[in-house]
Coordinates of C-alpha atoms in Angstrom, one line a residue:
X1 CA -1.9 2.6 3.2
X2 CA -2.9 4.7 1.2
X3 CA 0.6 7.5 1.5
X4 CA 2.6 10.6 0.5
X5 CA 5.4 9.7 -1.7
X6 CA 7.5 10.7 -3.7
X7 CA 8.8 8.6 -6.2
X8 CA 12.2 7.9 -7.0
X9 CA 14.5 5.6 -8.2
X10 CA 17.9 5.2 -7.1
X11 CA 21.3 3.9 -9.1
X12 CA 22.4 2.6 -5.2
X13 CA 21.7 2.2 -2.2
X14 CA 22.2 5.7 0.0
X15 CA 22.7 5.1 3.5
X16 CA 23.4 7.7 6.3
X17 CA 26.6 7.3 8.3
X18 CA 29.3 5.1 7.5
X19 CA 28.6 2.0 5.3
X20 CA 27.4 -1.8 6.9
X21 CA 30.1 -5.0 5.1
X22 CA 28.2 -6.7 3.2
X23 CA 25.1 -4.4 2.4
X24 CA 23.4 -5.7 -0.5
X25 CA 23.7 -3.0 -3.7
X26 CA 20.7 -3.2 -5.9
X27 CA 20.7 -4.2 -9.0
X28 CA 19.2 -3.8 -12.5
X29 CA 18.3 -6.7 -14.9
X30 CA 16.8 -6.0 -18.7
X31 CA 14.5 -9.2 -19.6
X32 CA 12.4 -9.2 -22.6
X33 CA 8.7 -9.6 -23.2
X34 CA 8.9 -13.0 -23.8
X35 CA 10.3 -13.3 -20.8
X36 CA 7.1 -12.6 -18.9
X37 CA 5.1 -15.5 -18.3
X38 CA 2.0 -15.3 -19.1
X39 CA 1.8 -11.7 -20.4
X40 CA 0.9 -13.0 -24.0
X41 CA -2.8 -13.9 -21.7
X42 CA -2.9 -11.0 -19.9
X43 CA -5.7 -8.3 -20.8
X44 CA -3.5 -5.6 -21.2
X45 CA -6.2 -3.2 -22.9
X46 CA -7.5 -2.9 -18.6
X47 CA -4.0 -2.2 -17.7
X48 CA -3.9 0.7 -20.1
X49 CA -7.1 1.9 -18.6
X50 CA -6.1 1.7 -15.0
X51 CA -2.3 3.5 -16.8
X52 CA -4.3 6.1 -18.6
X53 CA -5.5 7.0 -14.6
X54 CA -2.8 8.7 -13.0
X55 CA -0.2 8.7 -15.7
X56 CA -0.7 12.7 -17.0
X57 CA 0.8 13.0 -12.4
X58 CA 4.4 12.3 -13.9
X59 CA 5.9 14.6 -15.3
X60 CA 9.1 13.4 -17.1
X61 CA 9.4 14.2 -20.5
X62 CA 9.4 10.7 -20.8
X63 CA 6.9 9.7 -19.4
X64 CA 4.6 12.6 -20.4
X65 CA 4.8 11.7 -24.4
X66 CA 4.3 8.1 -23.4
X67 CA 1.0 9.4 -21.2
X68 CA 0.0 11.3 -24.6
X69 CA 0.4 7.9 -26.9
X70 CA -1.4 6.1 -24.6
X71 CA -4.5 8.0 -25.3
X72 CA -4.2 7.4 -28.7
X73 CA -3.6 3.5 -28.6
X74 CA -5.6 1.3 -30.7
X75 CA -4.1 -2.1 -29.6
X76 CA -2.7 -1.9 -25.5
X77 CA -0.6 -5.1 -25.8
X78 CA 1.4 -3.6 -28.8
X79 CA 1.4 -0.2 -26.9
X80 CA 3.2 -1.3 -23.6
X81 CA 5.7 -3.2 -26.3
X82 CA 7.4 -0.5 -28.4
X83 CA 7.3 2.0 -25.6
X84 CA 8.7 -0.2 -22.9
X85 CA 11.4 -2.6 -20.9
X86 CA 10.6 -5.2 -18.5
X87 CA 13.1 -4.1 -15.7
X88 CA 14.1 -6.5 -13.1
X89 CA 15.2 -5.0 -10.1
X90 CA 16.4 -5.9 -6.5
X91 CA 17.9 -5.7 -3.8
X92 CA 18.7 -8.8 -1.8
X93 CA 15.5 -8.9 0.6
X94 CA 13.2 -11.9 -0.9
X95 CA 10.4 -11.3 -3.0
X96 CA 6.8 -10.9 -0.9
X97 CA 3.2 -10.0 -2.2
X98 CA 1.0 -9.4 0.1
X99 CA -2.7 -7.7 0.2
X100 CA -5.0 -5.0 1.1
X101 CA -8.7 -3.6 0.9
X102 CA -10.7 -1.0 1.4
X103 CA -12.3 -2.0 4.9
X104 CA -16.5 -0.7 5.7
X105 CA -16.3 0.4 9.6
X106 CA -19.7 2.1 11.2
X107 CA -19.6 4.9 12.9
X108 CA -21.0 8.0 13.8
X109 CA -20.2 12.1 13.8
X110 CA -20.3 12.5 17.5
X111 CA -18.8 10.4 20.2
X112 CA -21.0 8.4 21.8
X113 CA -21.7 5.5 24.2
X114 CA -21.4 2.8 21.3
X115 CA -19.3 4.7 18.7
X116 CA -16.3 6.3 21.0
X117 CA -13.1 5.3 19.1
X118 CA -11.7 8.1 17.3
X119 CA -10.2 8.3 13.4
X120 CA -8.2 11.6 14.1
X121 CA -6.8 14.7 11.7
X122 CA -2.8 15.0 12.1
X123 CA -2.0 17.9 14.2
X124 CA -0.1 20.7 13.1
X125 CA 2.9 19.6 15.5
X126 CA 3.3 15.2 14.2
X127 CA 4.0 16.9 10.7
X128 CA 7.0 19.5 12.1
X129 CA 8.4 16.8 14.8
X130 CA 9.2 13.6 12.7
X131 CA 9.2 11.2 14.7
X132 CA 6.2 12.1 17.2
X133 CA 5.1 10.1 19.5
X134 CA 4.4 7.1 19.5
X135 CA 1.1 4.7 19.3
X136 CA 0.5 4.5 22.9
X137 CA 2.0 7.7 23.5
X138 CA -1.1 9.4 21.4
X139 CA -3.9 7.3 22.7
X140 CA -3.6 7.4 26.6
X141 CA -1.5 11.0 26.9
X142 CA -5.1 12.6 25.9
X143 CA -2.9 15.6 23.4
X144 CA -5.6 15.0 20.7
X145 CA -8.6 16.1 23.0
X146 CA -10.2 18.8 22.8
X147 CA -8.7 20.2 19.2
X148 CA -11.4 18.6 17.3
X149 CA -9.0 16.4 15.7
X150 CA -11.8 14.1 14.8
X151 CA -13.1 12.7 11.9
X152 CA -15.4 10.4 12.9
X153 CA -16.0 7.8 15.9
X154 CA -16.3 3.8 14.7
X155 CA -17.5 1.5 17.7
X156 CA -14.6 -0.8 17.7
X157 CA -10.8 -0.1 18.6
X158 CA -9.4 -3.4 16.4
X159 CA -11.1 -2.6 13.2
X160 CA -9.8 1.4 13.1
X161 CA -6.1 -0.5 14.3
X162 CA -6.5 -2.1 10.7
X163 CA -8.3 0.6 9.2
X164 CA -4.6 2.3 9.5
X165 CA -2.8 -0.6 8.2
X166 CA -5.0 -0.4 5.6
X167 CA -4.7 3.3 4.9
X168 CA -8.1 4.1 4.1
X169 CA -12.1 2.6 3.9
X170 CA -15.5 4.0 3.9
X171 CA -17.2 5.0 7.8
X172 CA -21.3 4.1 7.5
X173 CA -22.6 6.0 10.4
X174 CA -26.4 5.0 11.5
X175 CA -28.5 7.0 9.2
X176 CA -27.2 5.0 5.7
X177 CA -24.3 8.3 5.2
X178 CA -21.4 7.3 4.3
X179 CA -17.8 9.0 4.7
X180 CA -14.3 7.6 2.8
X181 CA -11.5 8.6 4.4
X182 CA -8.2 8.6 3.2
X183 CA -4.6 8.4 4.3
X184 CA -3.9 12.3 6.2
X185 CA -0.2 11.1 7.7
X186 CA 2.2 9.2 10.0
X187 CA 3.8 9.4 13.3
X188 CA 7.2 8.8 11.7
X189 CA 8.1 5.6 14.1
X190 CA 8.4 2.4 11.8
X191 CA 5.5 -0.5 11.2
X192 CA 5.6 -3.2 13.6
X193 CA 3.6 -6.3 12.8
X194 CA 1.8 -7.1 15.2
X195 CA 1.6 -11.0 13.4
X196 CA 5.0 -11.0 14.2
X197 CA 4.5 -10.5 17.6
X198 CA 2.4 -13.6 18.4
X199 CA 4.6 -15.7 17.0
X200 CA 7.3 -14.3 19.1
X201 CA 5.7 -14.8 22.3
X202 CA 4.1 -17.7 21.1
X203 CA 0.7 -17.3 20.8
X204 CA 0.9 -18.6 17.2
X205 CA 3.2 -20.4 14.9
X206 CA 3.7 -18.2 11.3
X207 CA 0.8 -20.4 9.4
X208 CA -1.9 -19.4 11.6
X209 CA -2.1 -15.6 11.9
X210 CA -4.5 -14.0 9.8
X211 CA -5.7 -11.6 10.6
X212 CA -9.4 -12.2 11.3
X213 CA -7.5 -14.6 13.9
X214 CA -5.6 -11.2 14.7
X215 CA -9.2 -9.2 15.9
X216 CA -10.2 -12.2 17.4
X217 CA -7.6 -13.1 19.7
X218 CA -8.1 -8.6 20.8
X219 CA -11.1 -9.2 21.1
X220 CA -10.8 -12.3 23.2
X221 CA -8.2 -10.0 25.8
X222 CA -8.3 -6.7 25.9
X223 CA -5.2 -6.2 28.2
X224 CA -3.1 -8.3 26.6
X225 CA -4.9 -7.0 22.8
X226 CA -4.8 -3.4 23.5
X227 CA -0.9 -4.2 24.5
X228 CA -0.3 -5.8 21.4
X229 CA -1.8 -3.2 19.4
X230 CA 0.9 -0.6 21.5
X231 CA 3.7 -3.0 20.2
X232 CA 3.0 -1.0 16.5
X233 CA 3.9 2.1 17.2
X234 CA 3.0 3.1 14.1
X235 CA 0.0 5.9 13.9
X236 CA -1.5 6.7 10.8
X237 CA -4.0 10.0 10.8
X238 CA -6.7 10.7 8.9
X239 CA -8.5 13.1 5.9
X240 CA -11.5 13.0 4.1
X241 CA -12.5 12.3 0.5
X242 CA -15.7 11.7 -0.1
X243 CA -16.4 13.9 -2.8
X244 CA -14.6 10.5 -5.0
X245 CA -17.7 8.8 -5.9
X246 CA -18.7 5.0 -3.9
X247 CA -18.3 3.6 -6.9
X248 CA -14.9 4.4 -7.0
X249 CA -11.9 2.9 -5.6
X250 CA -10.2 5.0 -2.4
X251 CA -7.2 7.7 -3.6
X252 CA -4.5 6.4 -3.4
X253 CA -0.6 8.2 -3.2
X254 CA -1.0 9.1 -6.5
X255 CA -4.5 11.1 -5.1
X256 CA -6.1 9.1 -7.6
X257 CA -9.1 6.9 -7.4
X258 CA -6.7 3.0 -7.1
X259 CA -8.3 0.3 -9.1
X260 CA -9.4 -3.5 -7.6
X261 CA -6.6 -6.3 -9.0
X262 CA -4.6 -4.2 -10.8
X263 CA -3.6 -1.6 -8.7
X264 CA -0.4 -2.8 -6.4
X265 CA 1.6 -0.2 -3.7
X266 CA 5.1 -0.5 -4.1
X267 CA 8.4 1.3 -2.5
X268 CA 9.0 4.4 -5.0
X269 CA 12.5 3.9 -4.3
X270 CA 12.8 1.5 -6.4
X271 CA 9.8 1.9 -8.7
X272 CA 8.1 5.1 -9.3
X273 CA 4.6 6.0 -9.3
X274 CA 2.8 5.2 -12.3
X275 CA 4.1 2.9 -13.8
X276 CA 3.1 -0.6 -15.0
X277 CA 4.6 -3.4 -13.0
X278 CA 4.4 -7.2 -14.3
X279 CA 4.0 -8.8 -10.9
X280 CA 4.3 -12.9 -11.1
X281 CA 2.9 -13.8 -7.6
X282 CA 3.1 -17.5 -6.7
X283 CA 2.1 -19.2 -4.0
X284 CA -1.6 -21.4 -3.8
X285 CA -3.2 -18.3 -6.6
X286 CA -0.9 -17.7 -8.4
X287 CA -1.4 -14.9 -10.5
X288 CA 0.1 -13.2 -13.4
X289 CA -0.9 -9.3 -14.2
X290 CA 0.3 -5.8 -14.9
X291 CA -0.9 -3.7 -12.6
X292 CA -0.1 0.1 -11.9
X293 CA 2.3 0.9 -8.8
X294 CA -0.4 3.6 -8.2
X295 CA -0.3 3.6 -4.0
X296 CA 3.0 3.2 -1.4
X297 CA 2.5 1.4 2.7
X298 CA 4.8 2.0 5.7
X299 CA 4.9 -2.2 5.8
X300 CA 6.2 -2.2 1.6
X301 CA 9.6 -1.9 1.5
X302 CA 11.9 -3.3 -0.7
X303 CA 12.4 -3.7 -5.1
X304 CA 10.3 -7.0 -5.0
X305 CA 7.9 -5.9 -2.2
X306 CA 4.4 -5.7 -3.9
X307 CA 0.4 -4.6 -1.9
X308 CA -2.2 -5.7 -3.9
X309 CA -5.3 -3.6 -4.1
X310 CA -8.2 -5.9 -3.3
X311 CA -11.7 -3.9 -3.7
X312 CA -13.5 -3.3 -0.7
X313 CA -16.3 -4.4 1.9
X314 CA -15.7 -7.6 4.1
X315 CA -15.2 -10.5 1.1
X316 CA -12.1 -8.3 -0.4
X317 CA -10.4 -8.6 3.1
X318 CA -10.9 -11.2 3.0
X319 CA -8.8 -12.1 -0.2
X320 CA -6.1 -10.3 0.8
X321 CA -5.6 -11.2 4.5
X322 CA -5.2 -14.7 2.6
X323 CA -1.9 -13.1 0.8
X324 CA 1.5 -13.8 1.1
X325 CA 3.3 -15.0 -1.6
X326 CA 6.8 -15.2 -3.3
X327 CA 7.1 -14.5 -6.4
X328 CA 8.9 -11.9 -8.7
X329 CA 7.6 -8.7 -10.6
X330 CA 9.1 -6.4 -13.3
X331 CA 8.8 -2.7 -13.8
X332 CA 8.1 -2.2 -17.4
X333 CA 10.1 1.4 -18.2
X334 CA 10.8 4.1 -20.8
X335 CA 13.3 2.6 -23.2
X336 CA 15.8 4.6 -23.1
X337 CA 14.7 5.3 -19.0
X338 CA 15.4 0.4 -18.8
X339 CA 18.7 1.5 -20.6
X340 CA 19.8 3.9 -18.3
X341 CA 20.3 1.1 -15.6
X342 CA 22.8 -0.8 -18.2
X343 CA 25.6 2.1 -20.0
X344 CA 27.3 -2.0 -20.9
X345 CA 23.7 -2.6 -22.2
X346 CA 24.2 0.1 -24.6
X347 CA 27.9 -0.2 -26.1

């Protein structure tokens, strides 16, 4: 889910067209650090290190000043408590935390009998027309063929589909060489969950659905499985980003490496990219941690919506696939910016 979208905070709900009755408005509440469950126990120094990875890309004066101070900070917890205030932003939607990871696929630089499924670059016309063709049209019309748009070929269309869901990954060639691909654009169609579609069709109950369950079902049912994948009209294109060292995370939406269990994907309509975000994820494995909003995703929509980056490989994928939990999140805003959301608080 490594997407390039501009960061912005809306002071209300912006809509095109007529006003929808009972549309929930965005609400803001300033909290104290004492209101954050587990705040004192976190490793604030680790969060500060990750914050410094991308804060230089925040060009507003208040963020730029705090970035400069971050590099001189000797007490990470004190730095966050002195210069930020936690702001809880809600939009009427239920909070939801999920997980994502960087997959590793088997592939080849050329098409072979085994490696038949292309990872595509974005064609120029897809940038000009929004939305462009659907997933089904892209893969069945021949519009991509013979144009040199293939970055690599992989051996599993299901893994390729989930590579698009994640937004980045590694491809290991037969000779051991490895390339890394990152998000290069999309066709402009909204993401549609194939897990929810399996539930709608009566194949599984909601609690039974996971990435592994979906993959196995598609492989057991190749015809219906392909139709299921086509249910998601969204299609993600890639670009090669092999300049990122193998020991570092994939590139996020800020074009910097993201960090395992410290980086999250957010909706930039509510949460500025680069901002620290306090996470209180409930569920079977509760998580209380300061993370940095460094990524976006087509399925990550809403003020209380975040995707936690679990790392690279199969183990990270299994851990990420188990996460679908409630909780809450608070964006740490520079003090003056935080209080600007609540003018009455200054009176």
